[in-house]
């Protein structure tokens, strides 16, 4: 049928103008009401312009969707899609309006495509819709009651403040569904959400198949997700009460833009926007490694990524055996493990063995009562023959909290000691308990359980706690000798005796001229360092720890003894300590040439460090770090490696200082003093800075920064290349790509340098500052690479440098109230 000419022209003009209109004057609304529609091309903007709602087409798709994205971010990032399964055509007749009785309706040419499914009916006529600054699209009645909100219908993105879990009143479940693919927001196969029938934990599923499990919720960390107790920027909130079971996260710093996305290939990506780099910086992706594969080791198997050969081991190789030894040994772990001595459940004779640092097993078949103490919990488990284990899932509620498992324990993994695993008590036949009372054996066993293999970096604190436990048992044998004596730890024959001189406060006060300001060598983490001279002429460096730690005298002594055991030519030697009243002093050997930063960053001073010396320093630091990570009896992650913590002796040999201090004296263990960030801007790896995850690989990152600083004579922090705004890492990377790495070197090195060594060092430096911890070499590879063995792998683009804003920490102490099980509310808890 022919359309009248006039009408056709009219339609054309209308179309033309509306298109032009949208292109040139697209309107930004702040409210949608019954009289104000949102037409295609216009947007609804949040209060202060952070988010924007409008129509978009993903990639080259022909389909059009209504979605929410960040208004101020140049990379269009859609966080929510309304009509994901009901696309609109690319047409100007698309419209979002409010229809009576208070429903948001998305239509094309007046055909309804999608609606808000508002369940709360309202008699009000004045319904409006607004976009909040947190990205939540809300439908409000005239009293500003929320009738409907987009946060209740997440797509693939979890924003701060959004919940996962279940609303027990409405029955609505909150979980993430992936997009089909990057171009298609329709509901994909993969979900991330909680099973709320039992003790809640998030699971990633593909259809019915579980791919990855987050671990039971608690307020300190997302076990199995972030291996850390506290984060620099996030606060977790778990609510379990009669109205809802939910988990959400908040940002302590509102200026940070962060999101968690479940992507279509089944990875959860936690990212933070970096304005400097104009890109999303990945801080964590899950699942991370083979051990995150759901139930890979089957019942009573435990997965560890440390082992080179096999990922799976029985939970405890003494008390469990593979169900099918042969297939187990050929890496078919599907049979799992069984108890060597079967349970017989003979009237209370059984007991429990504690396993530490584990990801708690699948709670599929569990029971909990968070008002029960751990002792009651044990009793409850013991009484029921089908109860296989118990634990306190949320240590922030300690001593309360009880979770019982009624089936074989599934999907256990072991974390490096101290990096966020939890304790679980597993039921054992009485004959298996005997071994535990044999102290010597059990200690070995415990270490073996915790470290099925001993290759990963272990934090000092974990070791210390094991050691303290050991020390406590033996306390009667530990004796402290007085003035001029020594602190001696007498232990069983397999431990060598250890002596550490104990100085009196007056001796040190005299040596440092009463801690006079003239003797200050530096202001370091945890205290001030003074130079001193003992009566016999020995020069010493004294670290006077700030009086903020609530640590007890015994604990302090024990930790000092631990640190004094670390001896290596590239570590500063601890000569002794002093404890008097609340004074805590550490006495170190004095280093004539002070710290590396006082030399390399100084244009004139840096001349004394020619290339040979610098290369020697780089290699020395690598060896010292290797010793801390792998060779020492305590496995230590330094956590604050930087130029000012590298001291130089009279021959310019580097000595790492402050090792172990971070963990043992940082004070974060004594919750009273958690306001300190350990680590230094410019040296922190992305995962540490953003998520508080530290590992030997975060030290490797700091080492990489240090190498680039030593080569270039520039500080990473504060360095901005005049032409391209790059920081030192970025600058080194662009020179590397242009094949001009030699241009990075300090001008003072021009004459002395050895180009192959310089290039090797820069290559190693760049490898160490890789974005992903897995791409960074460990220190033994670093030492090898520096010594010229093997070819250097090609580095990828290194971690972008982050705003210092990210690193502002705010650890507020937590308050909470534990209610009864029927009304247990744990809200507003701050991560520690
Ligand atoms: C959507 O329609 C407009 C106007 O007809 C056109 O210019 C644009 O290319 C279309 N976009 C896509 C992705 O098809
Ligand atoms: C819009 O709807 C009207 C009436 O329902 C119909 O005549 C017209 O063809 C439709 N336009 C388009 C572009 O679908
Ligand atoms: C609307 O919500 C109710 C309750 O949440 C749900 O049962 C129903 O399937 C939803 N309908 C649509 C069309 O989404
Ligand atoms: C609806 O909103 C208009 C304008 O804000 C106001 O004048 C009117 O009183 C409201 N009506 C009701 C029933 O609240
Ligand atoms: C999903 O995330 C992983 C990890 O960041 C990434 O390697 C992969 O390319 C992503 N997939 C898609 C489809 O974006
Ligand atoms: C179990 O022990 C309790 C007390 O120790 C005793 O009263 C009870 O008879 C015992 N039951 C069995 C089956 O041995
Ligand atoms: C939970 O434990 C507390 C303390 O033992 C007890 O008073 C309460 O009745 C228990 N609740 C349930 C449901 O078992
Ligand atoms: C043991 O616990 C299971 C699971 O909760 C329960 O079904 C069973 O009744 C309990 N048995 C006893 C004796 O309490
Ligand atoms: C985590 O917290 C527990 C208890 O609060 C503590 O023992 C452990 O050392 C902490 N671990 C880390 C890595 O901070």
XYZ file of C-alpha atoms and ligand atoms in Angstrom, residues 124-126 142-143, ligand 4:
19
model
C -0.388 5.825 44.493
C -0.394 7.487 41.130
C 2.779 9.458 41.580
C 5.084 9.148 46.572
C 6.481 8.403 50.024
C 1.993 14.013 42.604
O 3.102 14.838 42.324
C 2.750 16.170 42.037
C 3.994 16.908 41.648
O 5.111 16.479 42.382
C 2.100 16.764 43.262
O 1.709 18.078 42.991
C 0.874 15.916 43.615
O 0.290 16.386 44.795
C 1.272 14.489 43.807
N 0.085 13.690 44.026
C 0.027 12.796 45.028
C -1.253 12.007 45.090
O 0.913 12.616 45.828
